[in-house]
Short mmCIF file of C-alpha atoms and ligand atoms in Angstrom, two decimals:
data_model
loop_
_atom_site.label_atom_id
_atom_site.label_comp_id
_atom_site.label_asym_id
_atom_site.label_seq_id
_atom_site.Cartn_x
_atom_site.Cartn_y
_atom_site.Cartn_z
CA MET A 1 -25.49 43.21 16.63
CA ILE A 2 -26.85 41.14 13.89
CA LEU A 3 -29.16 38.17 14.78
CA GLU A 4 -29.10 35.09 12.59
CA LEU A 5 -31.54 32.43 12.63
CA ASP A 6 -31.76 28.99 11.16
CA CYS A 7 -35.04 27.78 11.32
CA GLY A 8 -35.25 23.90 11.00
CA ASN A 9 -37.88 21.25 11.20
CA SER A 10 -37.26 20.48 14.86
CA PHE A 11 -34.71 23.15 16.24
CA ILE A 12 -34.02 26.88 15.67
CA LYS A 13 -30.37 27.65 15.65
CA TRP A 14 -29.60 31.06 16.57
CA ARG A 15 -26.47 33.42 16.97
CA VAL A 16 -25.49 36.93 17.35
CA ILE A 17 -22.43 38.41 15.51
CA SER A 18 -21.04 41.79 15.44
CA VAL A 19 -21.97 44.16 12.76
CA ASP A 20 -18.91 43.74 10.83
CA GLY A 21 -19.45 39.73 10.88
CA ALA A 22 -15.86 39.28 12.50
CA GLN A 23 -16.85 38.29 16.13
CA ARG A 24 -19.32 35.58 17.18
CA LEU A 25 -21.07 37.00 20.42
CA LEU A 26 -23.67 34.48 21.44
CA ALA A 27 -25.23 31.31 20.22
CA GLY A 28 -27.82 28.68 20.94
CA VAL A 29 -30.44 26.16 19.82
CA VAL A 30 -33.96 26.07 20.80
CA ASP A 31 -36.87 23.96 20.09
CA SER A 32 -39.66 26.69 19.77
CA ASP A 33 -40.30 30.36 18.90
CA ALA A 34 -41.27 31.01 22.64
CA ALA A 35 -38.14 29.47 23.64
CA LEU A 36 -36.15 31.75 21.32
CA PHE A 37 -37.63 34.77 22.74
CA ASP A 38 -36.90 33.56 26.44
CA SER A 39 -33.16 33.17 25.19
CA LEU A 40 -32.95 36.52 23.70
CA ALA A 41 -34.52 38.17 26.52
CA ALA A 42 -32.14 36.41 28.86
CA ALA A 43 -29.00 37.32 26.76
CA PRO A 44 -27.01 40.01 28.41
CA GLY A 45 -26.11 43.54 26.74
CA LEU A 46 -27.99 42.26 23.40
CA ARG A 47 -28.66 45.12 21.16
CA VAL A 48 -29.69 43.82 17.80
CA SER A 49 -29.63 46.38 15.09
CA ARG A 50 -30.13 43.92 11.91
CA CYS A 51 -31.53 40.31 11.47
CA ARG A 52 -31.50 37.63 8.83
CA LEU A 53 -33.12 34.39 8.78
CA VAL A 54 -33.30 31.16 6.76
CA SER A 55 -36.49 28.86 7.26
CA VAL A 56 -37.56 25.61 5.98
CA ARG A 57 -40.82 25.86 7.84
CA SER A 58 -44.28 27.16 6.22
CA ASP A 59 -44.54 30.52 5.08
CA ALA A 60 -47.21 31.13 7.66
CA GLU A 61 -44.75 30.07 10.47
CA THR A 62 -42.08 32.22 9.15
CA GLU A 63 -44.29 35.29 8.89
CA GLN A 64 -45.39 34.79 12.50
CA LEU A 65 -41.71 34.46 13.62
CA VAL A 66 -40.76 37.74 11.55
CA ALA A 67 -43.81 39.63 13.11
CA ARG A 68 -42.56 38.74 16.65
CA LEU A 69 -39.01 39.63 15.91
CA ARG A 70 -40.31 43.01 14.83
CA GLU A 71 -42.45 43.42 17.90
CA SER A 72 -40.03 42.45 20.54
CA LEU A 73 -36.68 43.61 18.96
CA GLY A 74 -37.99 46.33 16.54
CA VAL A 75 -36.03 44.75 13.48
CA ASP A 76 -37.33 43.65 10.23
CA ALA A 77 -35.75 40.29 9.41
CA VAL A 78 -34.31 39.76 6.14
CA CYS A 79 -35.37 36.37 4.61
CA ALA A 80 -33.31 34.30 2.59
CA GLN A 81 -34.99 33.44 -0.80
CA SER A 82 -34.60 30.97 -3.49
CA ALA A 83 -32.48 31.94 -6.56
CA SER A 84 -31.43 30.09 -9.68
CA GLN A 85 -27.78 31.65 -9.19
CA VAL A 86 -25.80 33.52 -6.40
CA GLY A 87 -22.31 34.58 -7.58
CA ALA A 88 -20.62 31.45 -9.24
CA VAL A 89 -23.07 29.11 -7.81
CA HIS A 90 -26.15 27.70 -10.09
CA ASN A 91 -28.84 26.15 -8.49
CA GLY A 92 -29.41 22.53 -9.91
CA TYR A 93 -33.01 21.93 -9.25
CA GLU A 94 -35.34 21.67 -12.22
CA ASP A 95 -37.51 24.25 -10.32
CA PHE A 96 -35.13 26.20 -8.15
CA ARG A 97 -37.86 27.32 -5.79
CA ARG A 98 -38.23 23.57 -4.57
CA LEU A 99 -34.63 23.35 -3.13
CA GLY A 100 -34.79 23.50 0.63
CA LEU A 101 -33.16 26.92 1.51
CA ASP A 102 -30.98 25.33 4.18
CA ARG A 103 -29.57 23.06 1.51
CA TRP A 104 -29.20 26.01 -0.84
CA LEU A 105 -27.35 28.21 2.01
CA ALA A 106 -25.18 25.25 2.92
CA VAL A 107 -24.13 24.76 -0.70
CA LEU A 108 -23.26 28.67 -0.92
CA GLY A 109 -21.36 28.36 2.17
CA ALA A 110 -19.55 25.38 1.21
CA TYR A 111 -18.56 26.61 -2.26
CA HIS A 112 -17.28 29.67 -0.45
CA LEU A 113 -15.14 28.06 1.81
CA GLY A 114 -13.89 25.13 -0.47
CA GLN A 115 -13.45 27.13 -3.58
CA ARG A 116 -13.58 23.83 -5.50
CA ALA A 117 -16.04 20.63 -6.08
CA CYS A 118 -17.67 19.96 -2.97
CA LEU A 119 -19.94 17.28 -1.37
CA VAL A 120 -22.06 18.92 1.44
CA VAL A 121 -23.83 16.65 3.88
CA ASP A 122 -26.39 17.83 6.51
CA LEU A 123 -27.53 15.54 9.15
CA GLY A 124 -30.50 17.00 11.20
CA THR A 125 -34.41 16.00 11.20
CA ALA A 126 -33.70 14.94 7.74
CA VAL A 127 -30.37 13.89 6.04
CA THR A 128 -29.24 15.91 2.87
CA ALA A 129 -26.36 15.36 0.54
CA ASP A 130 -25.64 17.93 -2.33
CA PHE A 131 -23.02 17.97 -4.96
CA VAL A 132 -21.27 21.09 -6.51
CA SER A 133 -18.80 21.03 -9.28
CA ALA A 134 -15.67 23.07 -9.26
CA ALA A 135 -17.34 25.58 -11.72
CA GLY A 136 -20.09 26.20 -9.24
CA MET A 137 -22.80 24.11 -10.66
CA HIS A 138 -25.04 22.39 -8.10
CA MET A 139 -25.64 18.92 -9.23
CA GLY A 140 -28.55 18.00 -7.20
CA GLY A 141 -28.51 15.76 -4.15
CA PHE A 142 -30.27 13.24 -1.90
CA ILE A 143 -32.74 13.48 1.22
CA CYS A 144 -33.34 10.68 3.62
CA PRO A 145 -34.72 10.57 7.02
CA GLY A 146 -32.15 11.56 9.89
CA LEU A 147 -31.60 9.83 13.05
CA PRO A 148 -34.60 11.39 15.13
CA LEU A 149 -37.10 10.17 12.20
CA MET A 150 -35.56 6.61 11.92
CA ARG A 151 -35.90 6.03 15.61
CA ASP A 152 -39.51 7.67 15.88
CA GLN A 153 -40.71 5.61 12.79
CA LEU A 154 -39.25 2.40 14.48
CA SER A 155 -41.00 2.85 17.73
CA THR A 156 -44.11 4.27 16.11
CA HIS A 157 -44.64 1.06 14.04
CA THR A 158 -43.55 -1.82 16.23
CA ARG A 159 -44.95 -2.94 19.32
CA ARG A 160 -41.99 -3.65 21.23
CA ILE A 161 -39.46 -1.21 20.42
CA ARG A 162 -39.50 0.98 23.41
CA TYR A 163 -36.64 2.34 25.58
CA ASP A 164 -36.04 5.55 27.28
CA ARG A 165 -33.72 8.34 26.12
CA GLN A 166 -30.84 8.27 28.69
CA VAL A 167 -30.54 4.64 27.56
CA ALA A 168 -30.30 5.72 23.94
CA LEU A 169 -27.44 8.00 24.65
CA ALA A 170 -25.38 5.34 26.34
CA ALA A 171 -26.12 3.09 23.73
CA LEU A 172 -24.02 4.98 21.31
CA GLN A 173 -20.73 4.89 23.08
CA GLU A 174 -19.68 2.22 20.62
CA LEU A 175 -20.98 0.55 17.51
CA GLU A 176 -20.64 -3.22 18.33
CA PRO A 177 -23.71 -5.32 17.59
CA GLY A 178 -26.47 -4.28 20.09
CA ARG A 179 -27.49 -6.63 22.83
CA SER A 180 -30.41 -4.78 24.06
CA THR A 181 -33.18 -3.11 22.16
CA ALA A 182 -31.65 0.66 22.59
CA GLU A 183 -28.14 -0.51 21.59
CA ALA A 184 -29.62 -2.43 18.39
CA VAL A 185 -31.81 0.55 17.15
CA GLU A 186 -29.40 3.30 18.09
CA ARG A 187 -26.48 1.58 16.62
CA GLY A 188 -28.46 0.31 13.69
CA CYS A 189 -29.68 3.81 12.86
CA VAL A 190 -26.37 5.38 13.30
CA LEU A 191 -24.83 2.82 10.76
CA MET A 192 -27.50 3.72 8.37
CA LEU A 193 -26.38 7.43 8.57
CA ARG A 194 -22.72 6.18 8.13
CA GLY A 195 -23.51 3.92 5.18
CA PHE A 196 -25.36 6.93 3.46
CA VAL A 197 -22.39 8.89 3.84
CA ALA A 198 -19.94 6.33 2.66
CA GLU A 199 -22.13 6.19 -0.46
CA GLN A 200 -22.06 9.69 -0.92
CA LEU A 201 -18.25 9.70 -0.76
CA LEU A 202 -18.19 7.17 -3.38
CA GLN A 203 -20.21 9.22 -5.75
CA ALA A 204 -18.18 12.27 -5.16
CA ARG A 205 -15.03 10.29 -6.02
CA ALA A 206 -16.74 9.13 -9.30
CA ARG A 207 -18.17 12.41 -10.18
CA PHE A 208 -15.18 14.70 -9.18
CA PRO A 209 -12.03 12.79 -10.10
CA ASP A 210 -9.87 15.81 -9.71
CA GLY A 211 -10.61 16.30 -6.05
CA PHE A 212 -13.20 17.70 -3.97
CA GLU A 213 -13.80 19.17 -0.42
CA VAL A 214 -16.49 17.30 2.01
CA PHE A 215 -18.32 19.43 4.38
CA LEU A 216 -20.40 18.02 7.44
CA THR A 217 -23.01 20.07 9.34
CA GLY A 218 -26.13 19.51 11.21
CA GLY A 219 -26.67 18.19 14.89
CA ASP A 220 -25.42 14.66 14.07
CA ALA A 221 -22.43 15.43 12.24
CA GLY A 222 -20.18 14.03 14.96
CA LEU A 223 -21.80 10.64 14.24
CA VAL A 224 -20.32 10.24 11.12
CA ARG A 225 -17.00 12.63 10.81
CA ASP A 226 -14.67 9.64 11.10
CA VAL A 227 -16.23 8.02 7.96
CA VAL A 228 -14.61 10.68 5.84
CA PRO A 229 -11.30 11.61 7.52
CA GLY A 230 -10.71 14.67 5.45
CA ALA A 231 -14.05 16.45 6.10
CA GLN A 232 -14.48 19.70 7.52
CA VAL A 233 -17.09 19.71 10.29
CA VAL A 234 -18.69 23.07 10.03
CA PRO A 235 -21.59 23.42 12.38
CA ASP A 236 -22.16 27.15 11.01
CA LEU A 237 -22.21 26.41 7.39
CA VAL A 238 -25.92 27.45 6.87
CA PHE A 239 -24.95 30.77 8.59
CA VAL A 240 -21.83 31.09 6.26
CA GLY A 241 -24.32 30.69 3.25
CA LEU A 242 -26.71 33.11 4.85
CA ALA A 243 -24.23 35.93 5.02
CA ILE A 244 -23.64 35.50 1.27
CA ALA A 245 -27.45 35.34 0.44
CA CYS A 246 -28.39 38.32 2.43
CA PRO A 247 -25.72 40.82 2.79
CA LEU A 248 -27.00 43.45 4.98
CA ASN A 249 -25.15 46.47 3.70
N1 ATP B 1 -27.16 20.97 20.92
C1 ATP B 1 -28.14 20.15 20.38
N2 ATP B 1 -29.14 20.67 20.33
C2 ATP B 1 -30.17 20.06 19.55
N3 ATP B 1 -29.96 19.05 18.77
C3 ATP B 1 -28.76 18.36 18.80
C4 ATP B 1 -27.75 19.03 19.55
N4 ATP B 1 -26.67 18.24 19.25
C5 ATP B 1 -27.03 17.36 18.57
N5 ATP B 1 -28.11 17.15 18.37
C6 ATP B 1 -28.78 16.30 17.45
O1 ATP B 1 -29.09 17.03 16.19
C7 ATP B 1 -30.12 16.38 15.53
C8 ATP B 1 -30.84 17.53 15.06
O2 ATP B 1 -30.13 18.42 14.03
P1 ATP B 1 -30.45 19.78 13.47
O3 ATP B 1 -30.50 20.93 14.86
O4 ATP B 1 -29.21 20.19 12.51
O5 ATP B 1 -31.63 19.94 12.65
P2 ATP B 1 -33.09 20.34 12.83
O6 ATP B 1 -33.12 21.59 13.19
O7 ATP B 1 -33.88 19.26 13.68
O8 ATP B 1 -33.37 20.08 11.32
P3 ATP B 1 -33.35 20.54 9.94
O9 ATP B 1 -32.50 19.46 9.16
O10 ATP B 1 -34.52 20.69 9.44
O11 ATP B 1 -32.29 21.76 10.22
C9 ATP B 1 -30.99 15.55 16.43
O12 ATP B 1 -30.75 14.32 16.14
C10 ATP B 1 -30.35 15.93 17.91
O13 ATP B 1 -29.97 14.69 18.78
C1 PAU B 2 -34.98 18.39 3.42
C2 PAU B 2 -35.09 19.37 4.37
C3 PAU B 2 -36.23 18.80 5.20
C4 PAU B 2 -33.76 19.40 5.20
O1 PAU B 2 -34.00 20.33 6.26
C5 PAU B 2 -35.29 20.84 3.74
O2 PAU B 2 -34.22 21.13 2.80
C6 PAU B 2 -36.60 20.89 2.91
O3 PAU B 2 -37.56 21.03 3.27
N1 PAU B 2 -36.36 20.98 1.41
C7 PAU B 2 -37.42 20.97 0.47
C8 PAU B 2 -37.28 19.63 -0.34
C9 PAU B 2 -36.08 19.63 -1.34
O4 PAU B 2 -35.14 20.25 -0.78
O5 PAU B 2 -36.29 19.23 -2.44
K1 K B 3 -30.80 22.28 8.83
#
């Protein structure tokens, strides 16, 4: 079995696939290294022979996780690394090392699945949009705060924006103008995300007149999917790219 990890800024997404990559056996989302090892310890019949991961955390945090994986599972995790090119896909950053590895892998995954020009939007702690031409040229992208950061900033920097988590979830049943603080903030922030995605779509139309594929990923992709009716929602997009960047044979 192959253990795959996507270590984001707030959560670690993990999954276990068969050695031939054909079957997805287990998957989960955890908010700490400790919770990851608890989940793995509780997984029935888990026998990990290989491990690959991508991390946007600090090198020290990533190295610590790799060391713990070695101790507890006896595997040497292969970590995705920055590259100026993988296959037909060229990294478009001035310094390719600066492009977030999650973005790079999502781009690799999208181009592999789409086989044409792509707009890739990842909605997590941060929201990112990346453009790839039909020839595989990454043309750069945009970064903005995601939903968790937007709502935290509002509550941190105001006196009277306060409401609890349960109320927040209920507020997103619809997007009418809010009639309570929770509704006003939650819906306002979702409209920011939706407006961002709509703008990326306009940019992609202008940049790729011959057509393009839109890929949505990240925990909040569901909040914007109907802004782009033809979009492919691929929760595992980073893992698709991880398999391309880190082949294990
Ligand atoms: N099952 C889930 N577990 C955790 N977060 C979820 C889940 N479903 C939806 N979300 C939402 O997804 C968002 C987090 O997205 P995601 O897990 O893609 O990013 P992340 O790991 O925090 O950050 P990064 O962008 O650095 O990968 C949060 O706003 C959260 O509310
Ligand atoms: C933008 C995030 C936080 C999204 O997870 C990540 O890709 C990252 O830390 N990137 C480094 C900065 C950049 O991509 O330019
Ligand atoms: K991510």
